[in-house]
């Protein structure tokens, strides 16, 4: 129960990697703030699962891409749970297209959720963490933010932005006792990657030395480690979790 009495907020967390991160922290004793733009029914089911581990959980509906909604999310979480120890910026979307066909709204939607949403929540929680002189932020980047990927100029730019944001805020907040890191998953089995056609999936697996997609649990295990005291000397890092795709 290494996270007993800790409060963890995970954005975009009623399904996929975010949901698994909530369950991992709950298993380790934390109280959880679940967030999503909708999905109230799934949030209720997740609260029940978390309660079974003995922890408290609440759901706060908010679109992290909207500055005021992200601020209210953080305020409501602090009001109802007393504090936020760990913020995991997980909410993310894809709108894939080749540059030549990419529409302005596809670019804007992805940058607004993935990059601006991360900025919005980090900014909103930073004053609270600075006052407490402790806190951990973990951002979901992606290996494509490091190596690029044809058809994902918007997504890779947003994730490269998340990496720059992570390193900068880590430098700004280290002296206040706050650690900021990113994880960069490769291909993880979730709704997001279910959309891939079979031939692309086969090609992707050819490029993964461990020859399979990762699981949400693999990512959740890494996030929990980075949030733990065992990682107290790690900040400003981007940790790849990709079956060896990027070495
Ligand atoms: P997912 O299954 O599509 O889940 C994304 C979650 O974010 C959903 O719950 C979604 O809500 C929520 N969300 C979307 N826009 C939001 C917004 N504006 N405000 C609040 N919540 C919002 O995705 P995933 O595969 O679990 O990915 C989680 C994170 O890991 C993302 O940042 C993604 O970019 C990153 N990642 C994933 C992979 C992978 O292979 N899966 C690889 C690298 C990085 P709805 O259910 O309402 O849509």
Tab-separated table of C-alpha atoms in Angstrom, residues 49-244:
chain	number	residue	atom	x	y	z
A	49	UNK	CA	-13.929	-1.340	-8.658
A	50	UNK	CA	-11.703	1.191	-6.859
A	51	UNK	CA	-13.845	1.055	-3.700
A	52	UNK	CA	-13.235	-2.710	-3.601
A	53	UNK	CA	-9.541	-1.962	-2.962
A	54	UNK	CA	-10.619	0.142	0.024
A	55	UNK	CA	-9.917	3.545	-1.511
A	56	UNK	CA	-12.140	6.528	-2.186
A	57	UNK	CA	-12.860	7.619	-5.751
A	58	UNK	CA	-14.766	10.457	-7.374
A	59	UNK	CA	-15.544	11.314	-10.977
A	60	UNK	CA	-15.156	14.861	-12.302
A	61	UNK	CA	-16.455	15.477	-15.802
A	62	UNK	CA	-14.311	18.003	-17.693
A	63	UNK	CA	-12.844	18.623	-21.113
A	64	UNK	CA	-9.146	19.153	-20.359
A	65	UNK	CA	-8.704	21.029	-23.653
A	66	UNK	CA	-10.763	23.917	-22.254
A	67	UNK	CA	-8.681	26.057	-19.890
A	68	UNK	CA	-11.518	26.895	-17.463
A	69	UNK	CA	-12.787	23.291	-17.353
A	70	UNK	CA	-9.283	22.001	-16.561
A	71	UNK	CA	-8.954	24.610	-13.781
A	72	UNK	CA	-12.350	23.621	-12.328
A	73	UNK	CA	-11.344	19.943	-12.514
A	74	UNK	CA	-8.292	20.608	-10.367
A	75	UNK	CA	-10.236	22.891	-7.969
A	76	UNK	CA	-13.047	20.368	-7.521
A	77	UNK	CA	-10.590	17.518	-6.963
A	78	UNK	CA	-8.762	19.497	-4.255
A	79	UNK	CA	-12.035	20.576	-2.645
A	80	UNK	CA	-13.473	17.056	-2.479
A	81	UNK	CA	-10.286	15.068	-1.776
A	82	UNK	CA	-8.314	17.685	0.196
A	83	UNK	CA	-5.242	17.658	-2.083
A	84	UNK	CA	-3.645	16.241	-5.229
A	85	UNK	CA	-0.356	14.367	-4.740
A	86	UNK	CA	-0.001	12.939	-8.225
A	87	UNK	CA	-1.342	14.264	-11.539
A	88	UNK	CA	-1.291	11.933	-14.532
A	89	UNK	CA	-2.018	13.714	-17.831
A	90	UNK	CA	-3.340	10.804	-19.841
A	91	UNK	CA	-6.249	12.208	-21.911
A	92	UNK	CA	-5.344	11.965	-25.577
A	93	UNK	CA	-6.893	11.609	-29.017
A	94	UNK	CA	-5.817	10.835	-32.578
A	95	UNK	CA	-7.144	12.262	-35.874
A	96	UNK	CA	-4.750	10.619	-38.344
A	97	UNK	CA	-4.199	11.893	-41.881
A	98	UNK	CA	-1.298	12.582	-44.221
A	99	UNK	CA	-0.129	16.197	-44.008
A	100	UNK	CA	-1.392	16.895	-47.512
A	101	UNK	CA	-4.940	15.853	-46.533
A	102	UNK	CA	-4.963	17.008	-42.923
A	103	UNK	CA	-7.725	19.451	-42.124
A	104	UNK	CA	-7.242	22.383	-39.796
A	105	UNK	CA	-9.810	20.990	-37.350
A	106	UNK	CA	-7.941	17.650	-37.173
A	107	UNK	CA	-4.749	19.508	-36.304
A	108	UNK	CA	-6.470	21.765	-33.757
A	109	UNK	CA	-8.422	18.982	-32.028
A	110	UNK	CA	-5.316	16.857	-31.388
A	111	UNK	CA	-3.091	19.748	-30.290
A	112	UNK	CA	-5.849	21.100	-28.032
A	113	UNK	CA	-6.459	17.868	-26.133
A	114	UNK	CA	-2.979	16.320	-26.090
A	115	UNK	CA	-0.746	19.369	-25.625
A	116	UNK	CA	-2.930	22.240	-24.412
A	117	UNK	CA	-4.904	19.872	-22.148
A	118	UNK	CA	-1.649	18.781	-20.515
A	119	UNK	CA	-0.517	22.406	-20.108
A	120	UNK	CA	-3.926	23.397	-18.679
A	121	UNK	CA	-3.860	20.736	-15.950
A	122	UNK	CA	-0.159	21.206	-15.106
A	123	UNK	CA	-0.639	24.952	-14.734
A	124	UNK	CA	-3.785	24.547	-12.649
A	125	UNK	CA	-2.180	22.095	-10.196
A	126	UNK	CA	1.254	23.730	-9.978
A	127	UNK	CA	0.332	26.458	-7.431
A	128	UNK	CA	-1.221	23.809	-5.134
A	129	UNK	CA	1.843	21.557	-5.380
A	130	UNK	CA	4.249	24.510	-4.965
A	131	UNK	CA	2.482	25.563	-1.747
A	132	UNK	CA	2.778	22.019	-0.424
A	133	UNK	CA	6.377	21.774	-1.664
A	134	UNK	CA	5.678	18.296	-2.994
A	135	UNK	CA	3.982	16.605	-5.903
A	136	UNK	CA	4.488	14.462	-8.953
A	137	UNK	CA	3.295	15.028	-12.516
A	138	UNK	CA	3.467	12.321	-15.164
A	139	UNK	CA	2.560	13.026	-18.774
A	140	UNK	CA	1.633	10.501	-21.442
A	141	UNK	CA	3.834	11.194	-24.458
A	142	UNK	CA	4.454	8.620	-27.226
A	143	UNK	CA	7.403	7.172	-29.108
A	144	UNK	CA	6.043	8.905	-32.208
A	145	UNK	CA	6.775	12.201	-30.461
A	146	UNK	CA	10.418	11.127	-30.583
A	147	UNK	CA	10.709	9.365	-33.955
A	148	UNK	CA	7.671	10.686	-35.935
A	149	UNK	CA	5.108	8.595	-37.811
A	150	UNK	CA	3.698	9.062	-41.315
A	151	UNK	CA	0.023	10.009	-41.077
A	152	UNK	CA	0.332	11.462	-37.584
A	153	UNK	CA	1.872	14.924	-37.994
A	154	UNK	CA	-0.667	16.384	-35.548
A	155	UNK	CA	-0.309	13.584	-32.995
A	156	UNK	CA	3.508	13.376	-33.142
A	157	UNK	CA	3.807	17.168	-32.896
A	158	UNK	CA	1.506	17.157	-29.847
A	159	UNK	CA	3.535	14.425	-28.146
A	160	UNK	CA	6.876	16.078	-29.008
A	161	UNK	CA	5.341	19.193	-27.417
A	162	UNK	CA	4.449	17.194	-24.301
A	163	UNK	CA	8.095	16.101	-24.050
A	164	UNK	CA	9.364	19.706	-24.233
A	165	UNK	CA	6.727	20.813	-21.732
A	166	UNK	CA	7.682	17.997	-19.336
A	167	UNK	CA	11.396	18.855	-19.379
A	168	UNK	CA	10.785	22.587	-18.988
A	169	UNK	CA	8.346	22.285	-16.093
A	170	UNK	CA	10.658	19.719	-14.436
A	171	UNK	CA	13.383	22.395	-14.477
A	172	UNK	CA	11.017	25.108	-13.198
A	173	UNK	CA	9.577	23.080	-10.313
A	174	UNK	CA	12.432	20.848	-9.116
A	175	UNK	CA	13.476	23.365	-6.451
A	176	UNK	CA	9.910	23.225	-5.043
A	177	UNK	CA	10.106	19.466	-4.492
A	178	UNK	CA	7.973	18.616	-7.530
A	179	UNK	CA	9.030	15.922	-10.006
A	180	UNK	CA	7.791	15.900	-13.611
A	181	UNK	CA	8.349	12.995	-16.004
A	182	UNK	CA	6.847	11.569	-19.180
A	183	UNK	CA	6.275	8.045	-20.379
A	184	UNK	CA	6.434	7.324	-24.090
A	185	UNK	CA	4.491	4.188	-24.980
A	186	UNK	CA	4.964	2.452	-28.316
A	187	UNK	CA	1.960	0.398	-29.430
A	188	UNK	CA	-0.370	-0.537	-26.588
A	189	UNK	CA	-3.493	-2.661	-27.019
A	190	UNK	CA	-6.402	-0.189	-26.465
A	191	UNK	CA	-9.365	1.294	-28.388
A	192	UNK	CA	-6.890	3.798	-29.866
A	193	UNK	CA	-4.834	1.065	-31.591
A	194	UNK	CA	-7.797	-1.258	-32.305
A	195	UNK	CA	-8.560	0.955	-35.318
A	196	UNK	CA	-5.303	-0.110	-37.072
A	197	UNK	CA	-5.878	-2.268	-40.183
A	198	UNK	CA	-4.446	-5.825	-39.959
A	199	UNK	CA	-1.664	-5.227	-42.517
A	200	UNK	CA	-0.432	-2.145	-40.622
A	201	UNK	CA	-0.621	-4.062	-37.333
A	202	UNK	CA	1.547	-6.847	-38.847
A	203	UNK	CA	4.077	-4.258	-40.113
A	204	UNK	CA	4.200	-2.610	-36.691
A	205	UNK	CA	4.869	-5.932	-34.953
A	206	UNK	CA	7.757	-6.588	-37.395
A	207	UNK	CA	9.385	-3.447	-35.951
A	208	UNK	CA	8.952	-4.356	-32.281
A	209	UNK	CA	11.883	-6.452	-30.979
A	210	UNK	CA	9.639	-8.003	-28.294
A	211	UNK	CA	7.201	-8.806	-31.154
A	212	UNK	CA	3.906	-7.859	-29.514
A	213	UNK	CA	1.797	-4.876	-28.493
A	214	UNK	CA	2.121	-3.803	-24.863
A	215	UNK	CA	-0.752	-3.795	-22.390
A	216	UNK	CA	-2.268	-0.915	-20.441
A	217	UNK	CA	-1.034	-2.693	-17.325
A	218	UNK	CA	2.594	-2.443	-18.561
A	219	UNK	CA	2.190	1.334	-18.824
A	220	UNK	CA	0.385	1.599	-15.465
A	221	UNK	CA	3.249	-0.273	-13.751
A	222	UNK	CA	5.772	2.250	-15.105
A	223	UNK	CA	3.630	5.251	-14.138
A	224	UNK	CA	3.260	3.898	-10.587
A	225	UNK	CA	7.022	3.397	-10.331
A	226	UNK	CA	7.744	6.958	-11.514
A	227	UNK	CA	5.233	8.319	-8.997
A	228	UNK	CA	6.726	6.324	-6.113
A	229	UNK	CA	9.438	7.188	-3.619
A	230	UNK	CA	11.658	4.636	-5.403
A	231	UNK	CA	11.863	7.187	-8.239
A	232	UNK	CA	12.559	10.198	-5.990
A	233	UNK	CA	15.766	11.093	-7.868
A	234	UNK	CA	14.159	10.941	-11.332
A	235	UNK	CA	12.814	14.113	-12.951
A	236	UNK	CA	12.631	15.595	-16.449
A	237	UNK	CA	12.895	12.165	-18.062
A	238	UNK	CA	11.010	10.522	-20.902
A	239	UNK	CA	10.851	6.774	-20.389
A	240	UNK	CA	10.052	4.695	-23.463
A	241	UNK	CA	7.834	1.660	-22.965
A	242	UNK	CA	7.667	0.132	-26.395
A	243	UNK	CA	8.965	-3.446	-26.550
A	244	UNK	CA	12.305	-2.082	-27.747
